[in-house]
Amino acid sequence: MDDTLARLRQQIREIEGGPVQQVRAAPSGLPGLDGLTGGLPCPGLVEVDGPVGGGRTRLVLGWAAQATQRGARVAWVDPAGSLYPPTAAALGVALERLLLVRPVEERLAWTADQLARSGCFGLVVLAALPDLRGVVARWREAVRQGRTTLVVLSDRPARLASVDLRLQVREGVAVVQRRRAGPVGRALALPPWPEGLDPLEGGGRSPWAVRAPGSGRGRSGAV
Amino acid sequence: MSAAPGLPLALRDPAQGVHGLLPAGQGGPRYLVAWLPAWSLERCGWTAATPAVVVAERRNATRVVALTPAVAAEGLAPGMTVAEARARVHGLVVERLDEGGEAEDREALVASLTRFGERVAAWGPEAVVIETSAVTGWFGGEEALMARLQERLVELGHEARLALADHPRAAHALAVHASAPTLVPPGEGAAALAGLPFAALQPSEELAASVRALGLRTVGDWAGLDAASVAGRFGEEGLTLHRVARGGLGPPWASLPRPGPRERLRLPVDDELVQVDEVLASVEPGLRRLRDQLAGRDLVAAALELRLELSWGPSVRVRLRVARPTRDPEVLLRLLGDRLSRTPLEAPVTGLLLHASEVAPDGQGQQDLLDRREQAGAWSELVARLGDVLGEQALAIAALREAWAPEAAWVPCRLGEAAPVPPGVADDPVERQEGAAWHAERPRPTLLRSPPLPLRVRARGGRPVAVGVRDGWSPVRRARGPEHLEGAWWTPTGGFARAYWVAELPEGLAWLFQERSQWFLHGWF
């Protein structure tokens, strides 16, 4: 029975154009997801979409933190230049291992391909959706060659062909939309913010509970 | 040679003119630079009085590249053809430049001076830099140390002019341009440098031209500019030289900038080259020579420049920066090949000049980002390729900095470079201490808009209750705040004073602020 399932899965992969190889999984830092899929597929293509402010960037920053803490490098392709590194650092990303790349719109897909193919990164994040015509097959080959995970992060579903994992993140909850094998539709709560960083709950070090330090050259504090 | 060996030190005090013996090791690191202007000739055994020149192939002719004071007084100058020089000075001794031999001799000289400092290195072809802080006490002070070094150099057959200062660039500028050996007391570098020409700081050609265009002539003129406007107008190089001009302390030894070999390697071209492969075949021996030169100085190349002279039209400059400095000819050849294949040439190549325009000490790691040595080749090639296509400014790592304005709490750093010190912060210890880690310990968004987006907001009692969207109003479900951030009030613009709110909208968690009755969207969580 297991052999039959394995053969069928292999045939499906071949039909989808995906590589027939052993796919490792890297810890995602999302216990629910790791329990469901074993972690982030590597090599693999992952799609994360959802409205801005819904938690999708925080989720992927968590993956970046896991990767950099393992000693891997992470590339973050951010044409808008909107990623805020102080928050990335507060979420555990080792900034000295995070390469920020700001290509022009026309070079987005090529940049992701080059980064993934290089073999220099444990995780490549593309924080924008390029023109996808003809690029997905190249990306699949690139992640296989570079033994990495390429995450496409956007506000609308890219619906990449033969994606290994697709998550939709909204209001702090990730829903599995697609994965290579196994059920979909499972909802997973994002991990909590580190202490004191929760935007709505705050915590012991909430800015609304502390006095501003020093002489008032710059100040922050409660009214 | 303007300074005779063994001259008593004229110690410079900006106020008094002459300064006495200084106590050793005040404050930060101290740098002693020995400038040896006749090095190329002295190593051949010629003295200042000998009518001798060193020549090399330059611009399709054999030209003078170094000369003794004796022939300089006769009107000879670097760049003259050897025929012209011979015509002007009867009995002129002509020595051909031996770059490999010079490198070996320079290495020997550095080795012979190690007792004068904790660390010693060659600085370009004619100078040696020594970090003296740790050993000054053994010599009985800085003046005695300088005197002893001068004696030692005379024993070795070299005339040299010395300068000791807080910053190696300052010491180099004074050694080359001051009329006498100079000891700059700690913290007084700005006054010592003020009268020197701006070129003494060794700016790039572009920066020098920009500064000339502003009518600034001296280091003092340059130091008088506002640091913030220097940073905005002249970038990192400008900021670095501005700090030197203002008497800033020297950088850590590992990041000490050392110019590459002065001489460009002219590579033999037998015929007109029209194919990339032909150019590369001519460049390869040059890269091997460059490797030998750099190895002799324990350096690696961080940036290369290849100038291609064409059979007609202007020459083409190909600049290459590598992520991990190297002197490996195979790696450099592959990167140059990649670059040349994308460089359009409008005429056959008739001449090639190779130059390591930026070098680094061998064995010094760069950013942690680059430390997987097994992938060094792949990394270098990737960065070179991305830099070619996207531009070097498109690649960066983030460095956090202490600032109250959220948008100023980090800066992008170019690969392979240390994080720049933000203007206005380095000199302000209060700002530095109090702003530290402030943003990292408080709720901050994952995405920040630059610039903030003006918003229509309905508020009740100062608290946002709805946000204007294209087709109406979006309700604020929950709001948390305000967090007041203000700062930079001492700047000409009057600084900022903002009241920040976290607002839960149907679209997501937003970071809003109100300033002078106007609301803005600043980021998303």
PDB file of N, CA and C in Angstrom, chain B residues 151-181:
ATOM      1  N   GLU B 151      66.047  57.657  13.021  1.00  0.00           N
ATOM      2  CA  GLU B 151      67.427  57.145  13.018  1.00  0.00           C
ATOM      3  C   GLU B 151      67.499  55.790  12.333  1.00  0.00           C
ATOM      4  N   ARG B 152      66.552  54.964  12.647  1.00  0.00           N
ATOM      5  CA  ARG B 152      66.561  53.613  12.078  1.00  0.00           C
ATOM      6  C   ARG B 152      66.436  53.653  10.557  1.00  0.00           C
ATOM      7  N   LEU B 153      65.574  54.523  10.068  1.00  0.00           N
ATOM      8  CA  LEU B 153      65.383  54.630   8.624  1.00  0.00           C
ATOM      9  C   LEU B 153      66.649  55.152   7.946  1.00  0.00           C
ATOM     10  N   VAL B 154      67.347  56.075   8.627  1.00  0.00           N
ATOM     11  CA  VAL B 154      68.609  56.566   8.079  1.00  0.00           C
ATOM     12  C   VAL B 154      69.625  55.428   8.029  1.00  0.00           C
ATOM     13  N   GLU B 155      69.639  54.622   9.098  1.00  0.00           N
ATOM     14  CA  GLU B 155      70.556  53.473   9.099  1.00  0.00           C
ATOM     15  C   GLU B 155      70.284  52.541   7.919  1.00  0.00           C
ATOM     16  N   LEU B 156      69.023  52.442   7.561  1.00  0.00           N
ATOM     17  CA  LEU B 156      68.641  51.563   6.459  1.00  0.00           C
ATOM     18  C   LEU B 156      68.839  52.237   5.100  1.00  0.00           C
ATOM     19  N   GLY B 157      69.250  53.490   5.107  1.00  0.00           N
ATOM     20  CA  GLY B 157      69.526  54.187   3.850  1.00  0.00           C
ATOM     21  C   GLY B 157      68.329  54.927   3.274  1.00  0.00           C
ATOM     22  N   HIS B 158      67.371  55.241   4.121  1.00  0.00           N
ATOM     23  CA  HIS B 158      66.174  55.909   3.603  1.00  0.00           C
ATOM     24  C   HIS B 158      65.989  57.275   4.235  1.00  0.00           C
ATOM     25  N   GLU B 159      65.627  58.224   3.392  1.00  0.00           N
ATOM     26  CA  GLU B 159      65.180  59.504   3.903  1.00  0.00           C
ATOM     27  C   GLU B 159      63.671  59.431   4.054  1.00  0.00           C
ATOM     28  N   ALA B 160      63.195  59.944   5.171  1.00  0.00           N
ATOM     29  CA  ALA B 160      61.764  59.816   5.418  1.00  0.00           C
ATOM     30  C   ALA B 160      61.269  61.039   6.170  1.00  0.00           C
ATOM     31  N   ARG B 161      60.000  61.336   5.987  1.00  0.00           N
ATOM     32  CA  ARG B 161      59.373  62.362   6.824  1.00  0.00           C
ATOM     33  C   ARG B 161      58.259  61.685   7.612  1.00  0.00           C
ATOM     34  N   LEU B 162      58.202  61.972   8.892  1.00  0.00           N
ATOM     35  CA  LEU B 162      57.296  61.275   9.792  1.00  0.00           C
ATOM     36  C   LEU B 162      56.192  62.190  10.276  1.00  0.00           C
ATOM     37  N   ALA B 163      55.069  61.562  10.576  1.00  0.00           N
ATOM     38  CA  ALA B 163      53.991  62.298  11.253  1.00  0.00           C
ATOM     39  C   ALA B 163      53.230  61.322  12.129  1.00  0.00           C
ATOM     40  N   LEU B 164      52.818  61.786  13.280  1.00  0.00           N
ATOM     41  CA  LEU B 164      52.094  60.937  14.228  1.00  0.00           C
ATOM     42  C   LEU B 164      50.801  61.658  14.618  1.00  0.00           C
ATOM     43  N   ALA B 165      49.667  60.940  14.486  1.00  0.00           N
ATOM     44  CA  ALA B 165      48.379  61.589  14.754  1.00  0.00           C
ATOM     45  C   ALA B 165      47.362  60.539  15.204  1.00  0.00           C
ATOM     46  N   ASP B 166      46.144  60.997  15.467  1.00  0.00           N
ATOM     47  CA  ASP B 166      45.087  60.086  15.913  1.00  0.00           C
ATOM     48  C   ASP B 166      44.557  59.218  14.787  1.00  0.00           C
ATOM     49  N   HIS B 167      44.654  59.715  13.567  1.00  0.00           N
ATOM     50  CA  HIS B 167      44.065  59.002  12.434  1.00  0.00           C
ATOM     51  C   HIS B 167      45.156  58.745  11.396  1.00  0.00           C
ATOM     52  N   PRO B 168      45.201  57.537  10.832  1.00  0.00           N
ATOM     53  CA  PRO B 168      46.280  57.251   9.875  1.00  0.00           C
ATOM     54  C   PRO B 168      46.245  58.150   8.648  1.00  0.00           C
ATOM     55  N   ARG B 169      45.037  58.526   8.198  1.00  0.00           N
ATOM     56  CA  ARG B 169      44.971  59.427   7.035  1.00  0.00           C
ATOM     57  C   ARG B 169      45.538  60.801   7.386  1.00  0.00           C
ATOM     58  N   ALA B 170      45.259  61.230   8.606  1.00  0.00           N
ATOM     59  CA  ALA B 170      45.799  62.520   9.035  1.00  0.00           C
ATOM     60  C   ALA B 170      47.321  62.446   9.096  1.00  0.00           C
ATOM     61  N   ALA B 171      47.826  61.358   9.644  1.00  0.00           N
ATOM     62  CA  ALA B 171      49.280  61.211   9.739  1.00  0.00           C
ATOM     63  C   ALA B 171      49.903  61.156   8.344  1.00  0.00           C
ATOM     64  N   HIS B 172      49.240  60.454   7.429  1.00  0.00           N
ATOM     65  CA  HIS B 172      49.774  60.349   6.067  1.00  0.00           C
ATOM     66  C   HIS B 172      49.783  61.718   5.394  1.00  0.00           C
ATOM     67  N   ALA B 173      48.699  62.448   5.559  1.00  0.00           N
ATOM     68  CA  ALA B 173      48.604  63.769   4.927  1.00  0.00           C
ATOM     69  C   ALA B 173      49.714  64.687   5.442  1.00  0.00           C
ATOM     70  N   LEU B 174      49.947  64.644   6.734  1.00  0.00           N
ATOM     71  CA  LEU B 174      50.965  65.516   7.317  1.00  0.00           C
ATOM     72  C   LEU B 174      52.367  65.064   6.928  1.00  0.00           C
ATOM     73  N   ALA B 175      52.572  63.751   6.845  1.00  0.00           N
ATOM     74  CA  ALA B 175      53.901  63.265   6.460  1.00  0.00           C
ATOM     75  C   ALA B 175      54.240  63.719   5.041  1.00  0.00           C
ATOM     76  N   VAL B 176      53.255  63.698   4.154  1.00  0.00           N
ATOM     77  CA  VAL B 176      53.509  64.034   2.755  1.00  0.00           C
ATOM     78  C   VAL B 176      53.539  65.550   2.533  1.00  0.00           C
ATOM     79  N   HIS B 177      52.659  66.264   3.209  1.00  0.00           N
ATOM     80  CA  HIS B 177      52.458  67.673   2.852  1.00  0.00           C
ATOM     81  C   HIS B 177      53.049  68.683   3.836  1.00  0.00           C
ATOM     82  N   ALA B 178      53.291  68.290   5.079  1.00  0.00           N
ATOM     83  CA  ALA B 178      53.869  69.264   6.012  1.00  0.00           C
ATOM     84  C   ALA B 178      55.358  69.436   5.675  1.00  0.00           C
ATOM     85  N   SER B 179      55.917  70.532   6.098  1.00  0.00           N
ATOM     86  CA  SER B 179      57.303  70.796   5.719  1.00  0.00           C
ATOM     87  C   SER B 179      58.300  70.183   6.692  1.00  0.00           C
ATOM     88  N   ALA B 180      57.816  69.635   7.780  1.00  0.00           N
ATOM     89  CA  ALA B 180      58.723  69.050   8.765  1.00  0.00           C
ATOM     90  C   ALA B 180      58.014  67.896   9.460  1.00  0.00           C
ATOM     91  N   PRO B 181      58.774  67.021  10.108  1.00  0.00           N
ATOM     92  CA  PRO B 181      58.121  65.956  10.878  1.00  0.00           C
ATOM     93  C   PRO B 181      57.125  66.549  11.882  1.00  0.00           C
TER      94      PRO B 181
END
